[in-house]
CSV table of C-alpha atoms and ligand atoms in Angstrom, one decimal:
chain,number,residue,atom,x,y,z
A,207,UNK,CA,-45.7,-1.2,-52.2
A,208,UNK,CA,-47.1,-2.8,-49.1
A,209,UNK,CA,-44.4,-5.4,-49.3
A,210,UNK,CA,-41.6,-2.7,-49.5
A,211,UNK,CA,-43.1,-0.7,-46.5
A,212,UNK,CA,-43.4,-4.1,-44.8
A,213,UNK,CA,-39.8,-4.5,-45.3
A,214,UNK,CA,-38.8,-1.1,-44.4
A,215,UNK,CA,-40.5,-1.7,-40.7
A,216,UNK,CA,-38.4,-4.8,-40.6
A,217,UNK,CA,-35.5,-2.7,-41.2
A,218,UNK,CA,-36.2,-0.3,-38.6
A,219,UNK,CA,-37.2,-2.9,-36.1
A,220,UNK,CA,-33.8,-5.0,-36.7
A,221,UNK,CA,-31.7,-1.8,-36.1
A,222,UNK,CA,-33.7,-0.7,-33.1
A,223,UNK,CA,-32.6,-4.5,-31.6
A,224,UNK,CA,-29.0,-3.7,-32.6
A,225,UNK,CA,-29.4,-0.8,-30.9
A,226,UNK,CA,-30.7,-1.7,-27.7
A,227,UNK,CA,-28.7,-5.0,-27.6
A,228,UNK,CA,-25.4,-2.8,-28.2
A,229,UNK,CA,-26.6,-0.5,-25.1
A,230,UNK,CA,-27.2,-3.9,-23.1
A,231,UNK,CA,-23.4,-4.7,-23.8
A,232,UNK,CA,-22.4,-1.5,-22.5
A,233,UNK,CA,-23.2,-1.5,-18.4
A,234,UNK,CA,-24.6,1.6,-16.8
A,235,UNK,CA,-21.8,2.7,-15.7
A,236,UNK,CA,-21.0,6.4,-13.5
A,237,UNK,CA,-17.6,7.7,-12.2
A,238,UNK,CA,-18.2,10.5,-9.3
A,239,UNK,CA,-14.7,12.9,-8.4
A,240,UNK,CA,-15.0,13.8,-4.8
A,241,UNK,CA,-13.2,16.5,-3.0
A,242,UNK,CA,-11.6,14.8,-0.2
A,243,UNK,CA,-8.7,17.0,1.0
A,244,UNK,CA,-6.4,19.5,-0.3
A,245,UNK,CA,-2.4,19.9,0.4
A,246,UNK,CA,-0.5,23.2,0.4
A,247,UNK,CA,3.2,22.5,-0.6
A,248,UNK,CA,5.5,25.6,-0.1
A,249,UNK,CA,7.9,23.2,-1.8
A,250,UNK,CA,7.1,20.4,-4.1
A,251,UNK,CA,10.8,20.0,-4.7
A,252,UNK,CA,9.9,16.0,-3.5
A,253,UNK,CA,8.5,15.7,-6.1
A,254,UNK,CA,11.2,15.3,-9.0
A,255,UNK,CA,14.2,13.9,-8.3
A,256,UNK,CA,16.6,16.2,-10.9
A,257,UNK,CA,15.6,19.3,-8.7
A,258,UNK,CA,13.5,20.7,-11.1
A,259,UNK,CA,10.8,21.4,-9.1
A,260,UNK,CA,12.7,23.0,-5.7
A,261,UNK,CA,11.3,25.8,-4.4
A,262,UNK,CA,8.1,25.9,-6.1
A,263,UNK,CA,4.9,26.1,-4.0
A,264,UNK,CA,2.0,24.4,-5.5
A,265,UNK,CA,-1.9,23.1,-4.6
A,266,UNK,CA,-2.4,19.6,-4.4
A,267,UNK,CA,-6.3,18.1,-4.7
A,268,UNK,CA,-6.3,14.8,-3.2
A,269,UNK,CA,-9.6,13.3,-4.6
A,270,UNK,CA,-11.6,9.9,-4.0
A,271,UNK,CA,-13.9,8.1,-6.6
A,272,UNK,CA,-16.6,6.5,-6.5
A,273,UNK,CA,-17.6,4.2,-9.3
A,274,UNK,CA,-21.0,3.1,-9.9
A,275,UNK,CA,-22.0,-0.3,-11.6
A,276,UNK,CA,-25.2,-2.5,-11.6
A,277,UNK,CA,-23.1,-5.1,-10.2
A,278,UNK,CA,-21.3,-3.3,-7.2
A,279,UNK,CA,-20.2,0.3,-6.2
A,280,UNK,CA,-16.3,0.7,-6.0
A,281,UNK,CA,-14.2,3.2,-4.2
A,282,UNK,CA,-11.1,4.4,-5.4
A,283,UNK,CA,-9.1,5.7,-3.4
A,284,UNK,CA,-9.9,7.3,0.8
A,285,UNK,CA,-8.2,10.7,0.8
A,286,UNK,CA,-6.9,12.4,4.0
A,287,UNK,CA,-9.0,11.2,7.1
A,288,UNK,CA,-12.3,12.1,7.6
A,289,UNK,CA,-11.4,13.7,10.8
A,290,UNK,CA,-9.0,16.5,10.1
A,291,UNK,CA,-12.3,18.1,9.2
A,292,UNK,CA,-13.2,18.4,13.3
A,293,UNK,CA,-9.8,19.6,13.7
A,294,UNK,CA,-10.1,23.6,14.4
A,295,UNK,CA,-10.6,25.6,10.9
A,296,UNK,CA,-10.2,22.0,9.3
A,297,UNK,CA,-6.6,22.1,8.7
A,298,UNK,CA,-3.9,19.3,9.6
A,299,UNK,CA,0.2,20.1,9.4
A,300,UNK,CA,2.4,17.7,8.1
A,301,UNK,CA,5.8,19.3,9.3
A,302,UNK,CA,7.6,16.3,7.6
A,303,UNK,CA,6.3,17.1,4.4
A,304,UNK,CA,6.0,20.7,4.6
A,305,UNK,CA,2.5,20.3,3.7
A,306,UNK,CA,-0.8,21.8,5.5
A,307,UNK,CA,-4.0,20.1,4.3
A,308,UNK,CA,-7.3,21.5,4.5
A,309,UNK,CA,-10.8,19.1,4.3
A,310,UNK,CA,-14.2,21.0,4.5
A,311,UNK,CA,-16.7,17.8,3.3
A,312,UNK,CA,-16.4,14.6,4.7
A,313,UNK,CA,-16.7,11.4,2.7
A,314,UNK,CA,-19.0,10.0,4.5
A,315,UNK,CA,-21.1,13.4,3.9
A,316,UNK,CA,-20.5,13.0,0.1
A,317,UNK,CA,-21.7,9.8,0.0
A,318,UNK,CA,-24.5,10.7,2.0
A,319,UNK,CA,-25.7,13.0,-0.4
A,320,UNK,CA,-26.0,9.9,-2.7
A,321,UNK,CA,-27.9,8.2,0.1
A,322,UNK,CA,-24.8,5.9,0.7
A,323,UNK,CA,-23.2,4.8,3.4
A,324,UNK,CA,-20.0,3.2,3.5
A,325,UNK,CA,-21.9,-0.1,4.3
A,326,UNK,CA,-23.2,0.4,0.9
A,327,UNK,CA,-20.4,0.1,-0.9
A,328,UNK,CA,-19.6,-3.7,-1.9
A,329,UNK,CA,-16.0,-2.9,-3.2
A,330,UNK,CA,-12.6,-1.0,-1.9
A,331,UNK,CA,-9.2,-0.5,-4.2
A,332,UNK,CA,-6.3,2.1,-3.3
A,333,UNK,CA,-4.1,3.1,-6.0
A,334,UNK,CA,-1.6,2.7,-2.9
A,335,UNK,CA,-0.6,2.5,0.7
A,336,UNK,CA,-0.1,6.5,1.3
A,337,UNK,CA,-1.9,8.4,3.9
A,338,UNK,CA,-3.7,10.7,1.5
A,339,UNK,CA,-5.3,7.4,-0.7
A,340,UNK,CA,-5.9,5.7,2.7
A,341,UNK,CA,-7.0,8.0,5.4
A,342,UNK,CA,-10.3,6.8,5.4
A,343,UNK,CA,-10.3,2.8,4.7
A,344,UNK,CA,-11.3,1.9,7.8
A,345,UNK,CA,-14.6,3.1,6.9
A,346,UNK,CA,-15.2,0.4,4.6
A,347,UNK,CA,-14.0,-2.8,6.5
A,348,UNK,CA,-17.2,-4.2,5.1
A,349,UNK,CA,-16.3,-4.1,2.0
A,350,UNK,CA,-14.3,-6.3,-0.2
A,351,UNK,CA,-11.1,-5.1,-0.6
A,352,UNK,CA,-9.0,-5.3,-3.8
A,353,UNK,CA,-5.5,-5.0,-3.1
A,354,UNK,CA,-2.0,-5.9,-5.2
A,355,UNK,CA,-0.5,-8.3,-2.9
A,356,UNK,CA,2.7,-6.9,-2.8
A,357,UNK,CA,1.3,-3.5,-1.8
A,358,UNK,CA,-0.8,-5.5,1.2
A,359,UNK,CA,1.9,-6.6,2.3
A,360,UNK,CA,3.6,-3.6,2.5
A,361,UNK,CA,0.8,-1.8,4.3
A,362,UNK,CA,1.1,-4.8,7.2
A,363,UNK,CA,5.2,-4.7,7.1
A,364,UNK,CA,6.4,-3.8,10.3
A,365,UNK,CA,7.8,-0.9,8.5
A,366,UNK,CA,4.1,0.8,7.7
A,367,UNK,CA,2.5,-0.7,11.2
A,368,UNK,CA,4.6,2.2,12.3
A,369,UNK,CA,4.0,4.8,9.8
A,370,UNK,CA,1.4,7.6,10.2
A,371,UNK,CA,-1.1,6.4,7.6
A,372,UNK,CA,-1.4,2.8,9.4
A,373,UNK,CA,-4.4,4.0,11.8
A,374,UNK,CA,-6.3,4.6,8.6
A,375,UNK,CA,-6.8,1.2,7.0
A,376,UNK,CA,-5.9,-1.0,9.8
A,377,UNK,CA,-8.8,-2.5,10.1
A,378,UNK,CA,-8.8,-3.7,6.4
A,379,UNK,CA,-6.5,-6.2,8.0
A,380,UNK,CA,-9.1,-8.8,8.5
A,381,UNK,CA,-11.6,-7.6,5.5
A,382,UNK,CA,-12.6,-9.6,2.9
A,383,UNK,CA,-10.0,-9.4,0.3
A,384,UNK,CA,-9.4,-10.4,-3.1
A,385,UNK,CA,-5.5,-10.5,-4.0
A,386,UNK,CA,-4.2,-9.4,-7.5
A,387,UNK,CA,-1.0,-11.5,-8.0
A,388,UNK,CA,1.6,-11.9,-10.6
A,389,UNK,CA,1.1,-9.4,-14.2
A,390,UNK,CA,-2.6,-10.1,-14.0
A,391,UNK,CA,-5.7,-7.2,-14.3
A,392,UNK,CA,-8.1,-7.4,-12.2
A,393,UNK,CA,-11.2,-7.0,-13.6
A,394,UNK,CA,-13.7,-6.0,-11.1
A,395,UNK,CA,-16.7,-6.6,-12.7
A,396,UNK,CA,-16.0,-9.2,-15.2
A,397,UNK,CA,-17.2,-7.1,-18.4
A,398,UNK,CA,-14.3,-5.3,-19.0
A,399,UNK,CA,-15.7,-1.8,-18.0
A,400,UNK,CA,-13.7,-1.3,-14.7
A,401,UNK,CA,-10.0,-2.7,-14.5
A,402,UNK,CA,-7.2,-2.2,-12.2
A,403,UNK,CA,-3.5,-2.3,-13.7
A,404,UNK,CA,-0.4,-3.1,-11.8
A,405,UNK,CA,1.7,0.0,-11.9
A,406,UNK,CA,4.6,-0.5,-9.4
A,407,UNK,CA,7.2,1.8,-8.8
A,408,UNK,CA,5.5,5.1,-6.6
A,409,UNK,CA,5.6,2.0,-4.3
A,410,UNK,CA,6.2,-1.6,-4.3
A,411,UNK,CA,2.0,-2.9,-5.6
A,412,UNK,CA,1.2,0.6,-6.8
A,413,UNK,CA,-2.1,0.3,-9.2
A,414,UNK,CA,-4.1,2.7,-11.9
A,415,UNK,CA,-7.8,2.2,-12.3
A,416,UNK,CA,-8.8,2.1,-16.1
A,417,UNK,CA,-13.2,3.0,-16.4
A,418,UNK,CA,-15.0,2.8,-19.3
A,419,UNK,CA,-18.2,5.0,-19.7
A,420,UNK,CA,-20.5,4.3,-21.8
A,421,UNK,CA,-21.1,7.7,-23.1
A,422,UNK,CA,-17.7,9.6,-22.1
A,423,UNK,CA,-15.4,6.8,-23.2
A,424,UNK,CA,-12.5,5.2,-21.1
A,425,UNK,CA,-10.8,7.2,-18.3
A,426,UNK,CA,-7.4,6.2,-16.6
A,427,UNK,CA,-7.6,7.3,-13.2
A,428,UNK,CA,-3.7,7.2,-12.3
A,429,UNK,CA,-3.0,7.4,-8.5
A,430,UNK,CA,0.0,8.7,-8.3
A,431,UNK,CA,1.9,8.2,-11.7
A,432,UNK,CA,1.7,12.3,-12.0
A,433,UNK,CA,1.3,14.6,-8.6
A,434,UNK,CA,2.3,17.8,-10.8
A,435,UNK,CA,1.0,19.3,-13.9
A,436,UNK,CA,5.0,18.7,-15.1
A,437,UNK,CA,5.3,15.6,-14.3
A,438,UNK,CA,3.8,13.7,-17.0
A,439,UNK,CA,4.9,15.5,-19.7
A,440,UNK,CA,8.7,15.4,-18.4
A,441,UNK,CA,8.8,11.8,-17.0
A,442,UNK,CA,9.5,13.5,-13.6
A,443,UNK,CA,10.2,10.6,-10.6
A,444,UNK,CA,9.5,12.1,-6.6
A,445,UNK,CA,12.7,11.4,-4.6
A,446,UNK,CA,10.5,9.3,-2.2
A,447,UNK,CA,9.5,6.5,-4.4
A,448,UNK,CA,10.6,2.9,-3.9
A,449,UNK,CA,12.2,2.5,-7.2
A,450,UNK,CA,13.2,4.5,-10.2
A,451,UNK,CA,13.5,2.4,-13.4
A,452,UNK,CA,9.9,0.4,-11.7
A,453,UNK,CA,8.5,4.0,-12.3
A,454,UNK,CA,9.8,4.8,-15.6
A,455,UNK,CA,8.5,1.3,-17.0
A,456,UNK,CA,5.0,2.1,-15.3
A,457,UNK,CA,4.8,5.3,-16.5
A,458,UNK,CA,5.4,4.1,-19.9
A,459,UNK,CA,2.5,1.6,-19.3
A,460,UNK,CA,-0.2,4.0,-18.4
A,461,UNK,CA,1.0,6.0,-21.8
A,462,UNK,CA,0.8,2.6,-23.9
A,463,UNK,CA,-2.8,2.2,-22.3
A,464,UNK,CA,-3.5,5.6,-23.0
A,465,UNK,CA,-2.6,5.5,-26.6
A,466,UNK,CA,-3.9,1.7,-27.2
A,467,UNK,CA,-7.4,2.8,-25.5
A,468,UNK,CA,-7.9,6.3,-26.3
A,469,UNK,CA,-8.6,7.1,-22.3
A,470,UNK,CA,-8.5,9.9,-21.0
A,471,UNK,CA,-5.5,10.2,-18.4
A,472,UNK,CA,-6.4,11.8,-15.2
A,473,UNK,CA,-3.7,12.9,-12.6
A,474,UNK,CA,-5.7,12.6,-9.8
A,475,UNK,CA,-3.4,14.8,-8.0
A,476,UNK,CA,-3.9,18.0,-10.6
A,477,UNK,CA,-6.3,20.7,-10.0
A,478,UNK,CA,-7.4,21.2,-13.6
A,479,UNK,CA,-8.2,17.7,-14.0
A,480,UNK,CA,-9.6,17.0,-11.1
A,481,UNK,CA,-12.0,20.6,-12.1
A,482,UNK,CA,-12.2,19.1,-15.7
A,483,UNK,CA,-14.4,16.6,-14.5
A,484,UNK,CA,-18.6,16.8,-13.4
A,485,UNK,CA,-18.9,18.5,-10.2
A,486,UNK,CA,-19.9,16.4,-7.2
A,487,UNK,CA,-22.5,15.3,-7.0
A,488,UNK,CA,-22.9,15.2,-10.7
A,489,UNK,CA,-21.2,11.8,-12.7
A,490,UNK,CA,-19.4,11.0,-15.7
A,491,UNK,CA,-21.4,8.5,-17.3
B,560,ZN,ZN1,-0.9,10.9,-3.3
């Protein structure tokens, strides 16, 4: 009888060390949705390029992420410049777009209430180039950026120098940077828990952020794939994006990815997904 109890402990002990080396395989990793602007469309017509969508008014969130990993924190994506908040009753017109965005909490205050600073922050990835992903990349010129080369080299074309969103991340000119060229993932952390997939076709190096949580599973945080709650759903392509068929194939990706992983696919642009997740300062873990 002593014998079987013996071997009973033995049991118990060898499962507790599958247990706890299974949790050492899974890193510690958080995912944090921060507000960091919103855009009022009378018309999000722009949006989908068979005119489904003219004349439709619509709320766009534009968030930022911050990704937390014993190796390294990682931003996703800026938002609208920190600044517009200063600007009287914190709203900023974009005639050009028809748009008026709104920003009540800084970045930099959201951070702050995670005792960060943007110094602290070891790594930088846009999903792309646009002023509303980028507004605030100049904060973290200290930071490594990752960037799809052919989206770099859009942002310093002589094209973008010119553009409105350049004053936001033209300092990440001379940053530290680590290029993701031909097909290839990046993975950031070299465990497989945070990867960033080429998606091209919203603009020429466009990119989706795939997270996997140890506890909520993996999450597909996809830039600008989907700015609509339609869009998705009806494979609906803005008018303004550098190429059609690019877009298509990409968004055909992000559902293959979706399918093959079992992720959960955020439209980063879409109220009630952005709402679905933790409220900030609360993570998904
Ligand atoms: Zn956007």
């Amino acid at each position: 009888m002593k014998k079987l109890m013996l071997s009973v402990a033995a049991l118990a002990m060898l499962a507790a060390c599958g247990q706890s080396t299974e949790q050492a395989q899974a890193p510690a990793v958080e995912l944090y949705a921060m507000d960091c602007g919103r855009a009022s469309f009378g018309d999000v017509g722009m949006f989908a390029d068979d005119g489904s969508m003219n004349g439709q008014s619509r709320e766009l969130v534009v968030p930022c992420y911050l990704i937390r990993h014993p190796s390294g924190d990682l931003i996703w994506d800026t938002g609208f410049p920190d600044a517009i908040a200063a600007m009287p009753g914190g709203r900023m017109e974009i005639p050009q777009m028809g748009a008026s965005v709104t920003l009540t909490t800084t970045l930099e205050a959201q951070l702050a209430q995670l005792n960060l600073t943007p110094a602290d922050i070891e790594f930088l990835s846009f999903s792309h180039q646009h002023g509303d992903h980028t507004g605030n990349g100049n904060l973290f010129a200290q930071s490594t950026w990752i960037a799809d080369v052919d989206e770099r080299n859009y942002m310093f074309s002589d094209e973008a120098r010119t553009g409105q969103a350049f004053a936001g991340y033209s300092q990440l000119e001379n940053a530290q940077t680590r290029l993701i060229e031909g097909d290839a993932q990046y993975d950031v952390f070299g465990d497989g828990s945070v990867t960033i997939i080429q998606t091209p076709g919203h603009t020429p190096g466009h990119t989706v952020l795939l997270v996997r949580l140890p506890n909520a599973g993996p999450v597909l945080l996809t830039g600008d794939m989907f700015h609509l709650a339609e869009s998705r759903e009806r494979h609906l392509v803005p008018s303004f994006n550098t190429d059609r068929a690019q877009t298509l194939a990409s968004q055909e990706a992000v559902e293959r990815i979706a399918t093959e992983t079992g992720a959960r696919v955020i439209r980063q642009h879409v109220l009630e997904d952005f709402n679905s997740l933790p409220t900030f300062p609360a993570a998904l873990n």
